[in-house]
Amino acid sequence: MEDILINWSPQETRVAVVENGAVQELHVERTLERGLVGNVYSGRVARVLPGMQSAFIDIGLERAAFLHVADLHVGGVQPRGAHADSGAPTPIERLVFEGQALTVQVIKDPIGTKGARLSTQISIAGRMLVHLPQDEHIGISQKIGSPETREQLRARMQVLAGVAGEGEGSGGGFILRTNAEDASDEELAADIAYLRKAWTQIRERSFRSPPGTLLYQDLSLVERVLRDLVSERTGSIRIDSRMQYEVLHAFGDMYMPDAVAKLEHYKGERPIFDLHNIDAEIDRALARRVDLKSGGYLIIDQTEAMTTVDVNTGGFVGARNFDDTIFKTNLEAAGVIARQLRLRNLGGIIIVDFIDMTRDEHRSAVLSEFRKQLSKDRTKVTLGGFTQLGLVEMTRKRTRESLARMLCEPCPTCEGRGQVKTARSVCYDIMREILREARQFAPKEFRVVAAANVVEMLLDEESQHLAGLSDFIGKPISLTAEPANQTEHYDIVLL
């Protein structure tokens, strides 16, 4: 059984999913930095790139968004001169052109230096259904039971979509979400009507709105808690804001009446996140090292291209032999890694370097446990086996920034490298720079303004080299310590 805790303030909403006293997931949404995934915009094609089979779309953001031909719904675009019957994919330059207006939806938030990723295949999520207004397909969530149950649900939806489709706003396809498995016909029909009405409003706005207009915005994090996070395993949903409790209660009464019974307004004197020491858990989720109970530890490094996880035995020597020590460490690490991926919201390519195991049965058991722990993840995960180098490759769908990217920024001193040059290295950089400047200019004196530890080294251990440089260029070199400077930051002033 899991509990959902919601800490709300005007500037930020934080949600923690707690199971057996341990935080499993953290979701953060800031009012001024709200995610864009699910938003529908009226866009304008700014540039078509035939070589990449992509286009840049202006939707009113700081950076142009990215649309790949694979995300282009051909049925909603009239190809110009395309040979639809040839069997070959139609080039993007025949499907869109610069200046063209398109209705697009964000499927990935801007991440790092990359702009948002778009699709012209619009989907609108409801309580139990996802509406595909440009399609006629009826799909079923893969997490819904047996083939017989799936076929029964498909047959019911075909009838309901046909009945609900009479009149304005009819048509379109639907995907049944996991919580639709036990829904009544009345509940499904109500969701169908709501989603079709939302699509009708989007279309009407798109006809009269200029490019860059936001046509539809996905629910806030507080509302998405009821739509996306609540399940049969949810014991309670506690929120510390009376105002947001009433908003959530009204939203639940309309769309998720079963979840309203689990909703509680937390009135305690202690901050709600202090109940499970969640703020400390957030700090640990931002650390590079994660300690295991056995004495081993993980090192998690997130880069632009991928995330790497390294497993180490550390101080664990409690098993009967070395093979068992490694096996038990890897087995514990499998569960902790799966939890850390959810907790930190890490996505994209992930490489896990378990400690090398010599026995095949140990490798199979660790992989099986890892797969079992990953099955708890709400986000789509694809897991491979061990490679020839003993690494485990996997992917986790990435739609929003990770927790670290959302809460932190690169260090201004090391600029995100995670390390800085030594004072001696900076001394040698300064000497090379003085020599370079002396060959181009002829000042009376060179003055070095640098960090105190750099100046101290130039006056002490490197004083002989500095004096030799001064004699070689025939100019005096003076030193000034600037307390505000970091080690790598220095200036050379020509006097």
XYZ file of C-alpha atoms in Angstrom:
495
model
C 0.000 0.000 0.000
C 1.269 3.458 -0.879
C 0.452 6.964 0.345
C 0.619 10.177 -1.669
C 1.712 13.373 0.101
C 1.180 16.774 -1.550
C 3.045 19.853 -0.345
C 1.571 22.940 -2.046
C 2.657 26.581 -2.082
C 1.840 29.390 -4.553
C 5.269 29.027 -6.154
C 5.776 25.254 -6.090
C 3.927 21.934 -5.824
C 5.774 18.838 -4.551
C 4.338 15.323 -4.570
C 5.887 12.271 -2.893
C 4.730 8.674 -3.333
C 5.617 6.741 -0.175
C 5.503 2.950 0.143
C 6.459 1.060 3.324
C 7.890 4.270 4.763
C 10.288 4.822 1.827
C 9.895 7.498 -0.844
C 9.455 5.849 -4.252
C 8.694 8.833 -6.488
C 9.098 12.601 -6.334
C 7.303 15.051 -8.612
C 8.011 18.792 -8.590
C 6.191 21.504 -10.540
C 7.036 25.170 -10.210
C 4.448 27.741 -11.179
C 6.883 29.688 -13.364
C 8.511 26.534 -14.833
C 5.492 24.342 -15.481
C 6.164 21.505 -17.930
C 4.852 21.716 -21.478
C 4.180 18.025 -22.221
C 0.586 17.600 -23.386
C 0.127 21.268 -24.317
C -1.376 21.955 -27.748
C -0.196 25.004 -29.703
C -0.950 26.772 -32.929
C 2.476 26.636 -34.591
C 4.177 27.969 -37.714
C 6.840 26.111 -39.708
C 10.000 28.218 -39.358
C 12.398 25.978 -41.292
C 12.341 22.625 -43.080
C 15.485 20.444 -42.911
C 15.291 17.769 -45.652
C 18.658 16.282 -44.639
C 17.329 15.501 -41.150
C 13.750 14.867 -42.305
C 12.674 17.369 -39.656
C 11.304 20.862 -39.274
C 11.651 23.633 -36.713
C 8.299 24.959 -35.533
C 7.706 28.330 -33.865
C 5.218 27.865 -31.015
C 6.087 31.031 -29.120
C 8.866 29.573 -26.931
C 12.421 30.867 -26.491
C 13.768 28.086 -28.748
C 12.078 26.718 -31.844
C 10.530 23.293 -31.289
C 11.473 20.168 -33.244
C 9.150 18.073 -35.445
C 10.444 14.852 -37.020
C 8.712 13.312 -40.022
C 7.923 10.225 -37.886
C 5.784 12.437 -35.622
C 3.954 14.038 -38.525
C 0.355 12.834 -38.865
C 0.108 12.585 -42.642
C -3.656 12.291 -42.543
C -3.867 15.817 -41.144
C -1.551 17.335 -43.789
C -2.166 17.483 -47.499
C 1.027 16.259 -49.251
C 2.123 18.423 -52.147
C 3.032 16.109 -55.007
C 3.578 13.101 -52.731
C 3.186 9.643 -54.210
C 1.041 8.068 -51.523
C 0.696 4.755 -53.401
C 4.388 4.186 -54.088
C 5.045 2.558 -50.720
C 8.056 4.821 -50.076
C 7.835 7.263 -47.145
C 6.928 10.762 -48.225
C 9.795 13.249 -47.681
C 9.025 15.943 -45.135
C 9.618 18.705 -47.705
C 6.533 17.453 -49.555
C 4.401 17.440 -46.420
C 5.164 20.826 -44.854
C 6.519 24.130 -46.055
C 7.919 27.266 -44.411
C 5.220 29.566 -43.100
C 2.618 26.798 -42.880
C 0.299 26.802 -39.847
C 0.126 23.524 -37.896
C -1.663 22.420 -34.755
C 1.002 20.612 -32.710
C 1.366 18.967 -29.313
C 4.456 18.861 -27.092
C 5.589 15.264 -26.463
C 8.925 16.143 -24.808
C 9.828 19.194 -22.756
C 12.866 21.281 -23.728
C 15.817 19.470 -22.127
C 19.227 21.116 -21.815
C 19.993 22.836 -25.107
C 17.341 20.888 -27.022
C 14.030 22.488 -27.907
C 10.676 20.845 -27.250
C 9.757 17.858 -29.414
C 6.400 18.015 -31.171
C 3.841 15.796 -32.839
C 0.887 16.652 -35.050
C -0.849 13.500 -33.765
C -2.892 15.103 -30.986
C -3.876 13.052 -27.933
C -5.945 14.296 -25.000
C -5.835 12.376 -21.737
C -8.936 11.946 -19.623
C -9.735 10.037 -16.477
C -9.973 6.586 -18.087
C -9.353 7.245 -21.784
C -6.905 8.944 -24.099
C -8.614 10.543 -27.092
C -6.987 10.365 -30.549
C -9.168 12.786 -32.535
C -7.313 12.208 -35.847
C -7.525 8.424 -35.653
C -10.281 5.796 -35.539
C -8.273 3.203 -33.595
C -9.484 1.640 -30.324
C -6.454 0.656 -28.237
C -6.125 -1.067 -24.867
C -3.415 -0.492 -22.243
C -0.906 -3.356 -22.206
C -1.309 -3.583 -18.426
C -4.952 -4.660 -18.763
C -5.411 -8.383 -18.129
C -6.282 -11.288 -20.354
C -6.935 -11.277 -24.132
C -10.620 -12.016 -23.437
C -10.929 -8.947 -21.193
C -9.187 -6.804 -23.764
C -11.527 -7.922 -26.550
C -14.594 -7.307 -24.360
C -13.393 -3.800 -23.581
C -12.648 -3.123 -27.252
C -16.137 -4.268 -28.266
C -17.755 -2.089 -25.582
C -15.704 0.944 -26.628
C -16.618 0.508 -30.284
C -20.285 0.623 -29.353
C -19.907 3.506 -26.901
C -17.734 5.565 -29.256
C -20.334 5.087 -31.978
C -23.209 6.120 -29.690
C -21.334 9.002 -28.139
C -20.200 10.026 -31.603
C -23.602 11.072 -32.874
C -23.694 14.787 -33.508
C -21.061 17.501 -33.184
C -17.562 16.496 -32.155
C -18.022 12.854 -33.135
C -15.349 10.550 -34.455
C -11.807 9.861 -33.370
C -10.138 6.943 -31.661
C -9.497 6.083 -28.018
C -6.997 4.235 -25.866
C -8.299 2.705 -22.649
C -6.065 3.466 -19.672
C -5.382 0.900 -16.952
C -8.043 2.281 -14.584
C -10.735 1.796 -17.277
C -10.733 -1.988 -16.787
C -13.592 -1.926 -14.247
C -15.337 1.209 -15.499
C -19.059 1.193 -16.232
C -20.541 2.153 -19.600
C -21.821 5.404 -18.081
C -18.340 6.387 -16.865
C -16.741 5.608 -20.216
C -19.460 7.495 -22.110
C -18.964 10.536 -19.841
C -15.211 10.484 -20.507
C -15.818 10.182 -24.251
C -18.153 13.186 -24.202
C -15.708 15.283 -22.139
C -12.738 14.507 -24.384
C -14.619 15.198 -27.592
C -15.842 18.505 -26.204
C -12.241 19.430 -25.312
C -11.102 18.614 -28.865
C -13.942 20.694 -30.358
C -12.814 23.682 -28.284
C -9.190 23.177 -29.391
C -10.201 23.125 -33.075
C -12.361 26.221 -32.744
C -9.526 28.139 -31.078
C -7.008 26.964 -33.685
C -9.083 28.476 -36.525
C -9.048 31.955 -35.019
C -5.710 32.050 -33.165
C -2.338 33.279 -34.531
C 0.793 31.052 -34.465
C 2.328 30.718 -31.018
C -1.026 30.554 -29.226
C -1.521 27.992 -26.463
C -4.706 26.137 -27.425
C -4.841 23.563 -24.611
C -2.884 23.012 -21.416
C -2.550 19.734 -19.574
C -3.734 19.466 -15.985
C -1.691 20.857 -13.108
C 0.433 18.471 -11.046
C -2.150 18.465 -8.240
C -4.876 17.333 -10.662
C -2.589 14.846 -12.415
C -2.123 13.124 -9.048
C -5.723 11.915 -9.234
C -5.558 11.146 -12.943
C -2.176 9.430 -13.165
C -0.892 8.362 -9.745
C -3.914 7.044 -7.857
C -4.460 3.287 -8.106
C -5.911 0.424 -6.081
C -2.642 0.360 -4.114
C -3.154 3.967 -2.954
C -4.149 4.137 0.702
C -4.464 7.900 1.159
C -3.865 11.224 -0.590
C -2.926 13.958 1.881
C -2.575 17.612 0.911
C -1.549 20.464 3.210
C -3.467 23.272 1.454
C -7.163 23.794 2.237
C -7.712 25.717 -0.997
C -6.083 23.050 -3.175
C -7.897 20.330 -1.222
C -11.208 21.876 -2.251
C -10.036 22.226 -5.873
C -8.922 18.608 -5.898
C -12.123 17.468 -4.208
C -14.258 19.198 -6.857
C -12.085 17.765 -9.651
C -12.368 14.290 -8.120
C -16.149 14.540 -7.720
C -16.415 15.265 -11.436
C -13.875 12.827 -12.879
C -12.688 10.347 -10.210
C -15.314 9.889 -7.470
C -13.636 6.686 -6.204
C -10.453 8.602 -5.391
C -12.240 11.319 -3.392
C -12.714 8.937 -0.444
C -8.906 8.693 -0.143
C -8.416 12.473 -0.150
C -7.484 14.087 3.180
C -6.677 17.650 4.204
C -3.551 17.491 6.379
C -3.863 19.892 9.333
C -0.862 18.829 11.412
C 1.604 21.331 12.868
C 4.644 19.551 11.401
C 5.228 20.169 7.678
C 3.729 17.274 5.737
C 7.044 16.278 4.176
C 8.618 15.979 7.626
C 6.390 12.975 8.337
C 8.648 10.765 6.240
C 11.808 12.928 6.234
C 11.233 13.640 2.546
C 13.336 16.823 2.341
C 16.365 14.810 3.455
C 15.452 12.179 0.857
C 15.444 14.886 -1.828
C 18.951 15.954 -0.766
C 20.119 12.332 -0.987
C 18.509 12.019 -4.433
C 20.736 14.870 -5.636
C 23.927 13.201 -4.392
C 26.274 11.272 -6.652
C 26.805 8.453 -4.147
C 24.035 6.203 -2.803
C 24.927 3.948 0.128
C 23.527 0.420 0.348
C 22.478 -1.144 3.650
C 25.011 -3.939 3.185
C 27.916 -1.481 3.105
C 28.216 -1.283 -0.678
C 27.361 1.836 -2.655
C 26.296 3.182 -6.054
C 27.841 6.003 -8.063
C 25.279 7.679 -10.349
C 26.514 10.060 -13.053
C 24.103 11.894 -15.328
C 25.430 13.280 -18.617
C 23.800 14.849 -21.665
C 23.789 11.561 -23.583
C 23.204 8.938 -20.904
C 23.208 8.015 -17.212
C 25.721 5.550 -15.777
C 25.336 3.580 -12.545
C 28.385 1.891 -11.019
C 27.945 -0.730 -8.271
C 30.715 -1.181 -5.667
C 31.066 -3.575 -2.715
C 32.521 -0.884 -0.465
C 32.878 -2.213 3.078
C 30.614 -5.276 2.624
C 32.576 -8.445 3.465
C 29.895 -10.373 5.317
C 29.234 -13.286 2.934
C 30.926 -16.695 3.116
C 33.020 -16.184 0.002
C 33.821 -13.481 -2.519
C 31.301 -14.687 -5.138
C 28.458 -14.570 -2.601
C 29.526 -11.104 -1.455
C 29.349 -9.822 -5.031
C 26.030 -11.580 -5.691
C 24.331 -10.181 -2.574
C 25.632 -6.672 -3.286
C 24.337 -6.796 -6.875
C 20.989 -8.224 -5.734
C 20.481 -5.385 -3.264
C 21.699 -2.845 -5.823
C 19.092 -4.016 -8.383
C 16.249 -2.876 -6.130
C 17.943 0.363 -5.094
C 18.785 1.308 -8.702
C 15.181 0.792 -9.831
C 13.989 3.029 -6.995
C 16.624 5.695 -7.707
C 15.600 5.863 -11.364
C 12.022 6.640 -10.316
C 13.070 8.948 -7.497
C 15.429 11.002 -9.670
C 13.240 10.708 -12.807
C 16.248 9.614 -14.861
C 15.506 8.850 -18.498
C 17.101 8.110 -21.842
C 19.936 5.586 -22.157
C 21.037 4.083 -18.830
C 24.111 1.856 -18.397
C 24.417 -0.196 -15.218
C 27.820 -1.623 -14.299
C 27.100 -4.386 -11.802
C 30.100 -5.981 -10.108
C 31.425 -8.773 -12.357
C 29.881 -12.170 -11.570
C 31.469 -15.428 -12.690
C 28.419 -17.678 -12.259
C 25.618 -17.590 -14.836
C 22.931 -18.363 -12.246
C 23.973 -15.265 -10.284
C 23.762 -13.095 -13.386
C 20.303 -14.491 -14.229
C 19.042 -13.962 -10.668
C 20.274 -10.337 -10.570
C 18.739 -9.568 -13.974
C 15.453 -11.198 -12.917
C 15.353 -9.153 -9.707
C 16.183 -5.972 -11.627
C 13.370 -6.664 -14.100
C 10.959 -7.348 -11.233
C 11.816 -4.058 -9.494
C 11.555 -2.099 -12.751
C 8.043 -3.488 -13.332
C 6.820 -1.150 -10.549
C 7.761 1.867 -12.673
C 4.873 3.864 -14.187
C 7.210 5.038 -16.948
C 7.990 2.777 -19.919
C 11.259 0.876 -19.413
C 13.124 -1.357 -21.881
C 15.745 -3.652 -20.369
C 18.406 -5.665 -22.200
C 20.616 -8.437 -20.864
C 24.286 -8.402 -19.920
C 26.630 -7.318 -22.708
C 30.011 -8.951 -23.437
C 31.599 -6.353 -21.168
C 29.256 -7.280 -18.316
C 27.156 -4.098 -18.559
C 23.353 -3.908 -18.502
C 21.843 -1.561 -21.068
C 18.369 -0.124 -20.636
C 16.223 2.823 -21.623
C 13.610 4.717 -19.640
C 11.228 7.048 -21.418
C 12.195 10.667 -20.837
C 9.533 13.343 -21.177
C 10.495 15.820 -18.453
C 13.686 17.070 -16.841
C 15.245 14.897 -14.137
C 15.006 15.955 -10.498
C 18.621 17.194 -10.502
C 18.165 19.249 -13.687
C 14.986 20.766 -12.252
C 16.345 21.682 -8.811
C 19.995 22.433 -9.628
C 22.162 24.319 -12.093
C 25.783 23.809 -13.204
C 28.417 24.961 -10.718
C 29.635 28.459 -11.717
C 33.188 27.539 -10.690
C 33.689 24.284 -12.592
C 30.889 24.989 -15.119
C 29.424 21.537 -14.655
C 32.639 19.530 -15.092
C 32.633 18.415 -11.480
C 36.275 19.400 -10.970
C 38.526 22.476 -11.168
C 42.160 23.000 -12.121
C 44.749 22.952 -9.376
C 46.389 26.205 -8.318
C 49.670 25.017 -9.903
C 47.943 24.388 -13.252
C 46.502 27.909 -13.145
C 49.972 29.322 -12.374
C 51.340 27.703 -15.518
C 48.329 28.977 -17.539
C 49.114 32.494 -16.316
C 52.795 32.228 -17.281
C 51.947 30.976 -20.770
C 49.433 33.793 -21.177
C 52.020 36.417 -20.105
C 54.527 35.017 -22.608
C 51.876 35.124 -25.346
C 50.951 38.732 -24.522
C 54.624 39.805 -24.354
C 55.128 38.698 -27.959
C 52.253 40.884 -29.167
C 52.438 43.945 -26.913
C 55.111 46.004 -25.153
C 53.637 47.282 -21.862
C 55.762 48.681 -19.037
C 54.515 46.052 -16.608
C 52.282 42.955 -16.390
C 49.918 42.813 -13.414
C 48.308 39.482 -12.516
C 44.974 39.612 -10.637
C 44.176 36.115 -9.378
C 42.747 34.069 -6.504
C 44.639 34.228 -3.216
C 45.821 30.598 -3.370
C 47.193 31.123 -6.894
C 49.039 34.312 -5.900
C 50.438 32.541 -2.844
C 51.823 29.732 -4.998
C 53.357 32.207 -7.476
C 55.113 33.973 -4.575
C 56.277 30.744 -2.956
C 56.753 27.471 -4.868
C 56.657 29.037 -8.340
C 58.575 32.235 -7.508
C 61.756 31.047 -9.264
C 59.877 30.255 -12.473
C 58.031 33.601 -12.331
C 61.319 35.509 -11.853
C 62.846 33.630 -14.792
C 59.890 34.582 -16.976
C 60.207 38.248 -15.955
C 63.904 38.225 -16.919
C 63.156 36.485 -20.227
C 60.518 39.039 -21.362
C 62.391 41.985 -19.800
C 59.311 43.307 -17.996
C 58.330 43.366 -14.311
C 55.418 41.154 -13.209
C 53.343 42.243 -10.181
C 50.731 40.175 -8.347
C 47.404 41.186 -6.793
C 45.206 38.770 -4.815
C 41.462 39.094 -5.410
C 39.470 37.263 -2.681
C 36.338 37.148 -4.846
C 38.105 35.194 -7.612
C 37.756 31.434 -7.884
C 40.921 29.387 -8.514
C 40.564 29.286 -12.307
C 39.591 32.922 -12.731
C 42.346 35.444 -13.322
C 43.106 38.613 -15.305
C 46.371 39.909 -16.773
C 46.436 43.700 -16.919
C 48.883 45.477 -19.261
C 50.231 48.660 -17.639
